[in-house]
Amino acid sequence: MAATAAAEELDIVVVGAGLTGINAAYRLQTQLPNHSFTILETRDSLGGTWDFWKYPGIRSDSTMALYGFPWRPWPYEESMAGAQAIKSYIADCAASEGIDKKIRLRHCVKAANWSSKEQKWTLQLEVTREDGTTEQKQIKTWWLLNCSGYYNYNKVLAPNIPGIDNFQGQVIHPQFWDEKLDYADKKIIIIGSGATAITLLPSLAEKAKEVTMLQRSPSYVLALPRKDKTVKNLSRWMPLSWAVTINWFQRMFFETAFVQFVLNFPNAGRKFVTNAMKSQLPKGFAIEKHFNPRYNPFEQRLCFCPGADFFKALHKPGVKIVTDVINTVTSDGIIVKTGCEKIEADIIVTATGLHMEILSSTAVTVDGVPVNETVGERYVWNACMIEGVPNAGLLTGYTAASWTPGVDVRTRHLIKVIKHQEKTGAASATPYIPESKRASLPAGPMMTLSSTYARAAMKRMPLVAGVGPWKAGTNWAQDVWVMLFGSVKDGMKYTAGGKSKDI
């Protein structure tokens, strides 16, 4: 292992070369052209989520008109695209803007240490060479943008499945899918009812002999059109750029209106989604048992499927849903508690959730004080910075709407902070709450989903107060308003010359 070389100096470092990181890079080079930056990516390819996941059918679960970059719209009619298409799109967009030249692959950020004396971050990197050997490097940077999301790629939410060690077949988690797995003519049980299970079932049903989705509790599933021809139709009568803009705003309007309608009128929202599911399911299907969640839509993720593929799969022989609790796993299947029914299986897929954490497993300190262990005690500033952590952005998207509009407006909000620093000569910007005020602030979770994996991560996620800048925005319109007209001084402490100033 080589000795650590002298630290390289940069203005801004982006961690993660997925959709969020590439979007942040575009905003940086267009709005802060005089600042140097790079993108550090642990993996050996860009794409983030869309490079990592390999399970059958992996795709977006929102319309690409909104999920794509706002500065280079999705060019195809396919509305909910597959992973490979999305990764190719991200790569094309990066190349077209020269962003690909800013990416450093196989660069893992192991630690990030802020020094108030230097007014900089020192990043400790482990760089993997092409031959598999590693070397240690350092980068010093003024600003750090974490664009790696809130899932850990190396951990899963360990499921508690009684007797799973008894199973003589293959157990596989979607996060570590074996692409060589031959599941043709096999009996498969998918444990879970979230977006991954909803995606897997129709894909596995194309080859498998039997597919059973075993769920402890039901989910809401809504079908969306497989193709979006709005831009094509509009462009017959107007310039393509107009058609794309109109389509984006109308998609955003309808998505926001739908989400707000469901959140504010949950009974009506439940009825709407339930009726939509009923219209797609086989006649006589036990919807009250299998599609009647205990929660309201968007209290957990609302699952979407393109062209109703999930519902169409349930019309096939050998494809079914079982809503029950696992009694035990046997050598060749699962016995559920109700009636001790046994479901035979050759393969068990544990689509039971993900391990959520922010900071991408990077050990973060501020003047020697660890941050990771206290993230769950810190508030989030306008959904893009963490209380007490200087010059660091935390970029995540919406949980009840399309991801990309959220990360984009939050990136622009951070850039507004940086521009204020440039204007005033401030070296650092730190979200700050006086102790006298902090004691009276409400403390709620940044993520309000009630899913098991989300509840398990509550202590690893920042807090929100729901007032002032201590909010996690829920929709694009509100976030844009705050970004454009809100004050970057509210809830922020700026320092210049090593001293805190009202600037």
Short mmCIF file of C-alpha atoms in Angstrom, two decimals:
data_model
loop_
_atom_site.label_atom_id
_atom_site.label_comp_id
_atom_site.label_asym_id
_atom_site.label_seq_id
_atom_site.Cartn_x
_atom_site.Cartn_y
_atom_site.Cartn_z
CA MET A 1 0.00 0.00 0.00
CA ALA A 2 1.51 3.30 -1.08
CA ALA A 3 2.10 6.17 1.32
CA THR A 4 -0.39 9.02 1.33
CA ALA A 5 0.64 11.75 -1.09
CA ALA A 6 0.27 15.48 -0.47
CA ALA A 7 -3.35 16.59 -0.39
CA GLU A 8 -4.89 17.93 -3.58
CA GLU A 9 -6.81 21.21 -3.24
CA LEU A 10 -10.28 21.70 -4.79
CA ASP A 11 -13.15 24.08 -4.22
CA ILE A 12 -15.99 21.55 -4.26
CA VAL A 13 -16.18 17.76 -4.12
CA VAL A 14 -19.28 15.83 -5.15
CA VAL A 15 -19.61 12.32 -3.70
CA GLY A 16 -21.51 9.96 -5.99
CA ALA A 17 -21.77 9.76 -9.78
CA GLY A 18 -25.41 8.76 -9.97
CA LEU A 19 -28.23 10.91 -11.23
CA THR A 20 -28.02 13.23 -8.20
CA GLY A 21 -24.28 13.73 -8.53
CA ILE A 22 -24.34 14.35 -12.28
CA ASN A 23 -27.16 16.88 -11.82
CA ALA A 24 -25.19 18.64 -9.07
CA ALA A 25 -22.14 18.78 -11.34
CA TYR A 26 -24.17 20.40 -14.11
CA ARG A 27 -25.49 23.05 -11.73
CA LEU A 28 -22.01 23.72 -10.37
CA GLN A 29 -20.33 24.19 -13.74
CA THR A 30 -23.11 26.39 -15.10
CA GLN A 31 -23.80 28.52 -12.00
CA LEU A 32 -20.37 28.49 -10.32
CA PRO A 33 -18.05 28.30 -13.34
CA ASN A 34 -15.06 29.80 -11.50
CA HIS A 35 -14.91 27.00 -8.91
CA SER A 36 -12.97 23.78 -9.37
CA PHE A 37 -14.77 20.54 -8.58
CA THR A 38 -14.63 16.80 -9.06
CA ILE A 39 -16.97 13.84 -8.61
CA LEU A 40 -15.77 10.89 -6.54
CA GLU A 41 -17.41 7.53 -7.26
CA THR A 42 -16.69 4.36 -5.28
CA ARG A 43 -17.80 2.04 -8.06
CA ASP A 44 -16.03 1.46 -11.38
CA SER A 45 -18.84 3.01 -13.41
CA LEU A 46 -21.21 5.95 -13.17
CA GLY A 47 -24.95 5.50 -12.75
CA GLY A 48 -25.34 4.96 -9.03
CA THR A 49 -28.52 3.01 -8.34
CA TRP A 50 -28.93 2.15 -12.00
CA ASP A 51 -25.47 0.65 -12.23
CA PHE A 52 -25.74 -1.27 -8.95
CA TRP A 53 -29.08 -3.07 -9.04
CA LYS A 54 -29.20 -6.19 -11.22
CA TYR A 55 -32.44 -7.98 -10.33
CA PRO A 56 -34.89 -8.80 -13.16
CA GLY A 57 -37.10 -5.95 -14.24
CA ILE A 58 -35.30 -3.20 -12.30
CA ARG A 59 -36.79 0.10 -13.48
CA SER A 60 -37.85 3.57 -12.37
CA ASP A 61 -41.03 3.86 -10.36
CA SER A 62 -41.94 7.35 -11.54
CA THR A 63 -42.37 8.95 -14.93
CA MET A 64 -39.11 9.71 -16.70
CA ALA A 65 -40.47 13.11 -17.78
CA LEU A 66 -39.84 14.18 -14.16
CA TYR A 67 -37.18 11.68 -13.14
CA GLY A 68 -34.87 12.76 -15.96
CA PHE A 69 -32.63 15.82 -15.81
CA PRO A 70 -34.50 19.15 -16.12
CA TRP A 71 -31.66 20.48 -18.29
CA ARG A 72 -31.71 17.54 -20.74
CA PRO A 73 -35.16 15.94 -20.87
CA TRP A 74 -35.67 12.22 -21.27
CA PRO A 75 -35.74 11.71 -25.06
CA TYR A 76 -37.86 8.55 -25.31
CA GLU A 77 -41.54 7.72 -25.08
CA GLU A 78 -40.98 4.95 -22.53
CA SER A 79 -42.36 6.42 -19.32
CA MET A 80 -40.97 4.05 -16.67
CA ALA A 81 -37.60 2.99 -18.02
CA GLY A 82 -35.35 0.06 -17.16
CA ALA A 83 -32.03 0.38 -15.37
CA GLN A 84 -29.82 -0.03 -18.44
CA ALA A 85 -31.72 2.65 -20.37
CA ILE A 86 -31.48 5.07 -17.45
CA LYS A 87 -27.78 4.41 -16.95
CA SER A 88 -27.12 5.01 -20.67
CA TYR A 89 -29.11 8.23 -20.48
CA ILE A 90 -27.10 9.44 -17.46
CA ALA A 91 -23.84 8.60 -19.25
CA ASP A 92 -24.94 10.40 -22.44
CA CYS A 93 -25.96 13.49 -20.47
CA ALA A 94 -22.66 13.53 -18.57
CA ALA A 95 -20.66 13.18 -21.78
CA SER A 96 -22.64 15.87 -23.60
CA GLU A 97 -21.78 18.42 -20.89
CA GLY A 98 -18.20 17.28 -20.34
CA ILE A 99 -19.09 16.14 -16.84
CA ASP A 100 -17.71 12.66 -17.48
CA LYS A 101 -14.22 14.17 -17.47
CA LYS A 102 -14.78 15.31 -13.88
CA ILE A 103 -15.56 11.82 -12.56
CA ARG A 104 -12.94 9.82 -10.67
CA LEU A 105 -14.00 6.19 -10.49
CA ARG A 106 -12.98 3.73 -7.75
CA HIS A 107 -12.46 6.63 -5.31
CA CYS A 108 -14.05 5.75 -1.96
CA VAL A 109 -14.34 8.50 0.67
CA LYS A 110 -13.50 6.76 3.94
CA ALA A 111 -13.44 9.85 6.17
CA ALA A 112 -14.27 13.56 5.95
CA ASN A 113 -12.81 15.90 8.58
CA TRP A 114 -13.73 19.59 8.85
CA SER A 115 -11.21 22.00 10.31
CA SER A 116 -12.45 25.39 11.45
CA LYS A 117 -8.84 26.56 11.55
CA GLU A 118 -8.34 25.74 7.86
CA GLN A 119 -12.00 26.35 6.95
CA LYS A 120 -11.78 23.23 4.79
CA TRP A 121 -12.65 19.57 4.63
CA THR A 122 -9.89 16.97 4.47
CA LEU A 123 -11.07 13.83 2.71
CA GLN A 124 -9.34 10.50 3.25
CA LEU A 125 -9.70 8.40 0.11
CA GLU A 126 -9.10 4.78 -0.73
CA VAL A 127 -8.42 4.52 -4.44
CA THR A 128 -8.63 1.11 -6.10
CA ARG A 129 -6.38 0.64 -9.10
CA GLU A 130 -7.39 -1.47 -12.09
CA ASP A 131 -5.23 -4.35 -10.83
CA GLY A 132 -7.18 -4.41 -7.55
CA THR A 133 -4.48 -2.87 -5.36
CA THR A 134 -5.27 0.25 -3.36
CA GLU A 135 -3.62 3.49 -2.40
CA GLN A 136 -4.50 6.25 0.06
CA LYS A 137 -5.04 9.83 -1.06
CA GLN A 138 -6.14 13.10 0.46
CA ILE A 139 -8.21 15.93 -0.97
CA LYS A 140 -8.81 19.23 0.76
CA THR A 141 -12.00 20.96 -0.30
CA TRP A 142 -14.00 24.05 0.62
CA TRP A 143 -17.42 22.43 0.08
CA LEU A 144 -18.57 18.81 0.16
CA LEU A 145 -21.77 17.62 -1.52
CA ASN A 146 -23.04 14.17 -0.56
CA CYS A 147 -25.00 12.83 -3.52
CA SER A 148 -24.96 9.14 -2.66
CA GLY A 149 -28.54 8.94 -1.39
CA TYR A 150 -29.60 7.22 1.82
CA TYR A 151 -29.19 3.51 1.05
CA ASN A 152 -26.15 1.46 1.98
CA TYR A 153 -25.10 -0.69 -0.98
CA ASN A 154 -23.19 -3.11 1.20
CA LYS A 155 -25.84 -3.81 3.84
CA VAL A 156 -29.41 -5.06 3.79
CA LEU A 157 -32.13 -4.79 6.39
CA ALA A 158 -31.57 -8.20 7.92
CA PRO A 159 -34.94 -9.98 7.82
CA ASN A 160 -36.07 -12.07 10.78
CA ILE A 161 -37.33 -15.17 8.99
CA PRO A 162 -37.89 -18.17 11.29
CA GLY A 163 -36.12 -21.30 10.07
CA ILE A 164 -34.51 -19.70 7.03
CA ASP A 165 -31.38 -21.80 7.62
CA ASN A 166 -33.47 -24.93 7.04
CA PHE A 167 -34.07 -24.07 3.39
CA GLN A 168 -32.19 -26.31 0.96
CA GLY A 169 -32.84 -24.13 -2.08
CA GLN A 170 -31.31 -20.75 -2.88
CA VAL A 171 -31.97 -17.63 -0.81
CA ILE A 172 -31.18 -14.37 -2.57
CA HIS A 173 -31.66 -10.71 -1.71
CA PRO A 174 -32.42 -8.38 -4.64
CA GLN A 175 -29.55 -6.13 -3.56
CA PHE A 176 -27.08 -8.95 -4.23
CA TRP A 177 -28.80 -10.59 -7.19
CA ASP A 178 -26.82 -13.25 -9.01
CA GLU A 179 -27.21 -12.49 -12.71
CA LYS A 180 -26.31 -16.12 -13.49
CA LEU A 181 -29.29 -17.40 -11.48
CA ASP A 182 -31.42 -19.72 -13.62
CA TYR A 183 -34.98 -19.46 -12.38
CA ALA A 184 -36.73 -20.95 -15.41
CA ASP A 185 -39.39 -23.49 -14.41
CA LYS A 186 -38.60 -22.92 -10.73
CA LYS A 187 -40.97 -22.26 -7.86
CA ILE A 188 -40.19 -18.87 -6.35
CA ILE A 189 -41.39 -17.11 -3.22
CA ILE A 190 -40.87 -13.35 -3.00
CA ILE A 191 -41.04 -12.21 0.62
CA GLY A 192 -42.14 -8.58 0.66
CA SER A 193 -44.70 -6.22 -0.81
CA GLY A 194 -42.77 -3.05 -1.63
CA ALA A 195 -41.59 -1.57 -4.90
CA THR A 196 -38.93 -4.25 -5.40
CA ALA A 197 -41.41 -7.10 -5.00
CA ILE A 198 -43.91 -5.35 -7.29
CA THR A 199 -41.19 -5.07 -9.94
CA LEU A 200 -39.85 -8.61 -9.51
CA LEU A 201 -43.13 -10.51 -9.69
CA PRO A 202 -44.07 -9.83 -13.34
CA SER A 203 -40.46 -10.28 -14.49
CA LEU A 204 -39.95 -13.61 -12.71
CA ALA A 205 -43.36 -14.82 -13.85
CA GLU A 206 -42.18 -14.75 -17.47
CA LYS A 207 -39.92 -17.79 -16.91
CA ALA A 208 -40.70 -19.31 -13.51
CA LYS A 209 -43.09 -22.19 -12.98
CA GLU A 210 -44.70 -20.57 -9.96
CA VAL A 211 -44.27 -17.19 -8.30
CA THR A 212 -45.80 -16.39 -4.92
CA MET A 213 -45.56 -12.95 -3.35
CA LEU A 214 -45.73 -13.58 0.39
CA GLN A 215 -46.59 -10.39 2.21
CA ARG A 216 -47.16 -9.69 5.87
CA SER A 217 -49.20 -6.61 4.97
CA PRO A 218 -50.52 -5.30 1.63
CA SER A 219 -49.35 -2.31 -0.39
CA TYR A 220 -51.05 0.15 -2.71
CA VAL A 221 -50.17 -0.39 -6.36
CA LEU A 222 -51.18 1.97 -9.16
CA ALA A 223 -50.74 1.36 -12.88
CA LEU A 224 -49.24 4.06 -15.10
CA PRO A 225 -49.13 4.15 -18.92
CA ARG A 226 -46.05 2.45 -20.32
CA LYS A 227 -45.47 5.20 -22.88
CA ASP A 228 -45.76 8.98 -22.78
CA LYS A 229 -46.57 10.46 -26.21
CA THR A 230 -47.35 13.97 -24.97
CA VAL A 231 -44.13 15.53 -26.28
CA LYS A 232 -44.49 13.78 -29.64
CA ASN A 233 -48.07 15.00 -30.05
CA LEU A 234 -47.37 18.55 -28.89
CA SER A 235 -44.28 18.90 -31.10
CA ARG A 236 -46.49 18.57 -34.17
CA TRP A 237 -47.85 22.03 -33.38
CA MET A 238 -44.96 23.80 -31.65
CA PRO A 239 -41.16 23.76 -31.22
CA LEU A 240 -39.82 20.71 -29.40
CA SER A 241 -38.42 22.83 -26.55
CA TRP A 242 -41.90 24.22 -25.88
CA ALA A 243 -43.44 20.76 -25.96
CA VAL A 244 -40.87 19.43 -23.48
CA THR A 245 -41.40 22.37 -21.11
CA ILE A 246 -45.18 22.09 -21.23
CA ASN A 247 -45.01 18.36 -20.63
CA TRP A 248 -42.68 18.80 -17.63
CA PHE A 249 -44.89 21.38 -15.96
CA GLN A 250 -48.11 19.51 -16.60
CA ARG A 251 -46.56 16.31 -15.21
CA MET A 252 -45.32 18.21 -12.17
CA PHE A 253 -48.73 19.83 -11.66
CA PHE A 254 -50.64 16.56 -11.81
CA GLU A 255 -48.14 14.70 -9.63
CA THR A 256 -48.15 17.44 -6.98
CA ALA A 257 -51.93 17.79 -7.09
CA PHE A 258 -52.39 14.02 -6.76
CA VAL A 259 -49.96 13.70 -3.86
CA GLN A 260 -51.47 16.65 -1.99
CA PHE A 261 -55.00 15.37 -2.63
CA VAL A 262 -54.14 11.96 -1.21
CA LEU A 263 -52.29 13.40 1.80
CA ASN A 264 -55.04 15.87 2.65
CA PHE A 265 -58.00 13.61 1.86
CA PRO A 266 -56.71 10.14 2.77
CA ASN A 267 -60.08 8.41 2.72
CA ALA A 268 -60.87 9.66 -0.76
CA GLY A 269 -57.32 8.85 -1.86
CA ARG A 270 -57.61 5.32 -0.51
CA LYS A 271 -60.90 4.83 -2.32
CA PHE A 272 -59.47 6.11 -5.61
CA VAL A 273 -56.41 3.86 -5.50
CA THR A 274 -58.41 0.84 -4.31
CA ASN A 275 -60.94 1.21 -7.13
CA ALA A 276 -58.10 1.54 -9.64
CA MET A 277 -56.54 -1.70 -8.35
CA LYS A 278 -59.88 -3.51 -8.38
CA SER A 279 -60.37 -2.66 -12.06
CA GLN A 280 -57.05 -4.34 -12.93
CA LEU A 281 -57.31 -7.51 -10.82
CA PRO A 282 -58.84 -10.83 -11.88
CA LYS A 283 -62.57 -11.18 -11.27
CA GLY A 284 -63.27 -12.42 -7.77
CA PHE A 285 -59.78 -11.57 -6.49
CA ALA A 286 -59.70 -11.16 -2.70
CA ILE A 287 -58.86 -7.47 -2.75
CA GLU A 288 -59.96 -6.93 0.86
CA LYS A 289 -57.32 -9.40 1.99
CA HIS A 290 -54.46 -8.75 -0.38
CA PHE A 291 -54.82 -5.04 -1.29
CA ASN A 292 -56.29 -3.38 1.77
CA PRO A 293 -53.34 -1.78 3.63
CA ARG A 294 -53.62 -0.74 7.27
CA TYR A 295 -52.15 2.66 6.38
CA ASN A 296 -53.17 5.47 4.02
CA PRO A 297 -51.45 6.06 0.66
CA PHE A 298 -48.04 7.76 0.95
CA GLU A 299 -47.67 6.86 4.64
CA GLN A 300 -45.55 4.21 2.96
CA ARG A 301 -44.43 4.35 -0.63
CA LEU A 302 -47.17 4.10 -3.21
CA CYS A 303 -45.97 1.53 -5.74
CA PHE A 304 -46.36 2.09 -9.47
CA CYS A 305 -46.22 -0.39 -12.33
CA PRO A 306 -45.92 0.33 -16.07
CA GLY A 307 -48.71 -0.84 -18.31
CA ALA A 308 -50.30 -2.66 -15.33
CA ASP A 309 -47.69 -5.44 -15.70
CA PHE A 310 -47.99 -6.41 -12.05
CA PHE A 311 -51.75 -6.87 -12.29
CA LYS A 312 -51.51 -8.70 -15.62
CA ALA A 313 -49.09 -11.20 -14.05
CA LEU A 314 -51.71 -12.04 -11.42
CA HIS A 315 -53.98 -13.28 -14.23
CA LYS A 316 -51.45 -16.00 -15.04
CA PRO A 317 -51.74 -19.52 -13.61
CA GLY A 318 -49.11 -20.17 -10.97
CA VAL A 319 -48.83 -16.51 -9.91
CA LYS A 320 -50.45 -15.57 -6.62
CA ILE A 321 -50.32 -13.44 -3.52
CA VAL A 322 -50.40 -14.85 0.01
CA THR A 323 -51.04 -12.40 2.86
CA ASP A 324 -49.93 -14.08 6.06
CA VAL A 325 -47.20 -14.37 8.67
CA ILE A 326 -44.37 -16.88 8.30
CA ASN A 327 -44.53 -19.73 10.80
CA THR A 328 -41.30 -21.35 9.66
CA VAL A 329 -39.18 -22.11 6.64
CA THR A 330 -38.71 -25.77 5.78
CA SER A 331 -36.21 -27.47 3.51
CA ASP A 332 -38.44 -26.93 0.48
CA GLY A 333 -40.75 -24.04 1.24
CA ILE A 334 -42.49 -21.85 3.78
CA ILE A 335 -45.29 -22.71 6.20
CA VAL A 336 -47.53 -19.77 7.09
CA LYS A 337 -49.44 -19.45 10.33
CA THR A 338 -53.00 -19.35 9.02
CA GLY A 339 -54.06 -22.96 8.51
CA CYS A 340 -50.41 -24.00 8.46
CA GLU A 341 -50.48 -23.77 4.66
CA LYS A 342 -47.20 -24.70 3.00
CA ILE A 343 -45.88 -22.85 -0.04
CA GLU A 344 -43.30 -24.86 -1.95
CA ALA A 345 -40.22 -23.16 -3.31
CA ASP A 346 -36.92 -23.73 -5.07
CA ILE A 347 -35.85 -20.11 -4.58
CA ILE A 348 -36.71 -17.59 -1.84
CA VAL A 349 -36.22 -13.91 -2.63
CA THR A 350 -36.02 -11.70 0.46
CA ALA A 351 -37.32 -8.35 -0.83
CA THR A 352 -37.65 -7.15 2.77
CA GLY A 353 -36.12 -3.70 2.65
CA LEU A 354 -32.85 -1.82 2.62
CA HIS A 355 -30.43 -0.49 5.19
CA MET A 356 -30.83 3.27 5.21
CA GLU A 357 -28.17 5.72 6.33
CA ILE A 358 -26.86 9.05 5.18
CA LEU A 359 -23.22 10.10 4.68
CA SER A 360 -22.63 6.86 2.72
CA SER A 361 -20.71 5.15 5.53
CA THR A 362 -18.16 7.97 5.57
CA ALA A 363 -16.78 8.78 9.01
CA VAL A 364 -17.48 12.52 9.38
CA THR A 365 -15.99 14.77 12.04
CA VAL A 366 -16.18 18.52 12.70
CA ASP A 367 -13.11 19.75 14.56
CA GLY A 368 -12.53 16.23 15.79
CA VAL A 369 -16.11 15.68 17.02
CA PRO A 370 -17.84 12.68 15.32
CA VAL A 371 -21.04 13.49 13.41
CA ASN A 372 -22.37 10.09 12.30
CA GLU A 373 -23.44 8.98 15.78
CA THR A 374 -25.44 12.18 16.39
CA VAL A 375 -27.12 12.68 13.01
CA GLY A 376 -30.42 11.56 14.50
CA GLU A 377 -30.19 14.40 17.03
CA ARG A 378 -29.48 17.14 14.49
CA TYR A 379 -31.98 19.12 12.44
CA VAL A 380 -31.91 19.40 8.68
CA TRP A 381 -31.73 22.89 7.13
CA ASN A 382 -34.10 23.30 4.17
CA ALA A 383 -33.71 19.59 3.43
CA CYS A 384 -30.15 20.08 2.15
CA MET A 385 -27.76 20.65 5.08
CA ILE A 386 -27.28 19.18 8.57
CA GLU A 387 -27.23 21.30 11.70
CA GLY A 388 -23.71 21.93 12.93
CA VAL A 389 -21.97 20.64 9.79
CA PRO A 390 -20.27 23.46 7.82
CA ASN A 391 -20.05 23.72 4.04
CA ALA A 392 -21.66 20.33 3.43
CA GLY A 393 -24.69 19.50 1.35
CA LEU A 394 -26.93 16.48 1.86
CA LEU A 395 -28.84 15.98 -1.38
CA THR A 396 -31.84 13.66 -1.42
CA GLY A 397 -35.12 13.70 -3.30
CA TYR A 398 -38.77 13.25 -2.39
CA THR A 399 -40.26 10.08 -0.94
CA ALA A 400 -43.83 10.82 -2.06
CA ALA A 401 -42.98 12.26 -5.49
CA SER A 402 -40.39 12.00 -8.27
CA TRP A 403 -36.82 12.12 -6.95
CA THR A 404 -35.04 14.45 -9.37
CA PRO A 405 -37.05 17.71 -8.95
CA GLY A 406 -36.28 17.55 -5.24
CA VAL A 407 -32.52 17.03 -5.57
CA ASP A 408 -32.35 19.71 -8.25
CA VAL A 409 -34.04 22.47 -6.26
CA ARG A 410 -31.99 21.56 -3.19
CA THR A 411 -28.77 21.73 -5.20
CA ARG A 412 -29.77 25.18 -6.42
CA HIS A 413 -30.47 26.17 -2.82
CA LEU A 414 -26.94 25.17 -1.80
CA ILE A 415 -25.52 27.15 -4.69
CA LYS A 416 -27.45 30.17 -3.40
CA VAL A 417 -25.68 29.73 -0.06
CA ILE A 418 -22.28 29.51 -1.78
CA LYS A 419 -23.01 32.65 -3.80
CA HIS A 420 -23.89 34.46 -0.58
CA GLN A 421 -20.53 33.39 0.81
CA GLU A 422 -18.79 34.74 -2.29
CA LYS A 423 -20.64 38.03 -2.00
CA THR A 424 -19.90 38.51 1.70
CA GLY A 425 -16.48 36.88 1.96
CA ALA A 426 -17.72 34.19 4.32
CA ALA A 427 -15.47 31.16 4.53
CA SER A 428 -18.05 28.82 6.05
CA ALA A 429 -21.81 28.42 6.33
CA THR A 430 -23.16 26.29 9.17
CA PRO A 431 -26.81 25.56 9.99
CA TYR A 432 -27.20 26.76 13.56
CA ILE A 433 -29.91 26.76 16.23
CA PRO A 434 -29.34 28.65 19.50
CA GLU A 435 -29.85 26.37 22.50
CA SER A 436 -32.59 28.63 23.84
CA LYS A 437 -34.57 28.17 20.64
CA ARG A 438 -33.62 24.56 20.05
CA ALA A 439 -35.21 23.39 23.29
CA SER A 440 -38.65 24.54 22.10
CA LEU A 441 -38.43 23.23 18.53
CA PRO A 442 -40.69 20.30 17.60
CA ALA A 443 -38.68 17.19 16.75
CA GLY A 444 -40.01 14.97 14.00
CA PRO A 445 -38.38 12.49 11.60
CA MET A 446 -37.00 13.77 8.32
CA MET A 447 -38.62 10.78 6.63
CA THR A 448 -42.21 10.06 7.66
CA LEU A 449 -42.62 6.71 5.91
CA SER A 450 -43.96 4.01 8.21
CA SER A 451 -42.28 1.13 6.34
CA THR A 452 -40.26 -1.27 8.48
CA TYR A 453 -36.95 -0.32 6.86
CA ALA A 454 -37.72 3.40 7.30
CA ARG A 455 -38.67 3.00 10.96
CA ALA A 456 -35.46 1.05 11.57
CA ALA A 457 -33.45 4.00 10.24
CA MET A 458 -35.12 6.80 12.22
CA LYS A 459 -32.17 7.27 14.58
CA ARG A 460 -29.80 7.48 11.63
CA MET A 461 -31.75 10.27 9.91
CA PRO A 462 -31.87 14.00 10.79
CA LEU A 463 -34.80 15.71 12.51
CA VAL A 464 -37.25 18.27 11.16
CA ALA A 465 -39.25 20.85 13.10
CA GLY A 466 -41.73 21.78 10.40
CA VAL A 467 -41.10 25.49 11.01
CA GLY A 468 -38.69 28.03 9.59
CA PRO A 469 -35.81 26.54 7.62
CA TRP A 470 -35.96 23.31 9.64
CA LYS A 471 -38.20 21.53 7.19
CA ALA A 472 -37.98 18.63 4.76
CA GLY A 473 -39.87 19.90 1.74
CA THR A 474 -42.63 17.67 0.44
CA ASN A 475 -43.21 19.18 -2.99
CA TRP A 476 -41.36 21.04 -5.69
CA ALA A 477 -43.51 24.18 -5.75
CA GLN A 478 -42.96 24.89 -2.04
CA ASP A 479 -39.25 24.16 -2.27
CA VAL A 480 -38.79 26.44 -5.28
CA TRP A 481 -40.61 29.26 -3.47
CA VAL A 482 -38.34 28.90 -0.42
CA MET A 483 -35.24 28.64 -2.61
CA LEU A 484 -36.12 31.77 -4.61
CA PHE A 485 -37.54 34.00 -1.91
CA GLY A 486 -36.32 32.59 1.40
CA SER A 487 -33.34 34.01 3.25
CA VAL A 488 -30.08 32.05 3.30
CA LYS A 489 -29.30 33.83 6.58
CA ASP A 490 -32.24 32.31 8.46
CA GLY A 491 -30.91 29.48 10.64
CA MET A 492 -27.37 29.86 9.23
CA LYS A 493 -24.16 31.03 10.89
CA TYR A 494 -21.53 32.44 8.54
CA THR A 495 -17.89 32.91 9.46
CA ALA A 496 -15.24 35.16 7.94
CA GLY A 497 -11.67 35.38 9.12
CA GLY A 498 -12.36 32.63 11.64
CA LYS A 499 -15.03 34.69 13.39
CA SER A 500 -18.81 34.35 13.29
CA LYS A 501 -20.46 37.33 11.62
CA ASP A 502 -23.96 38.39 10.67
CA ILE A 503 -23.27 38.47 6.95
#
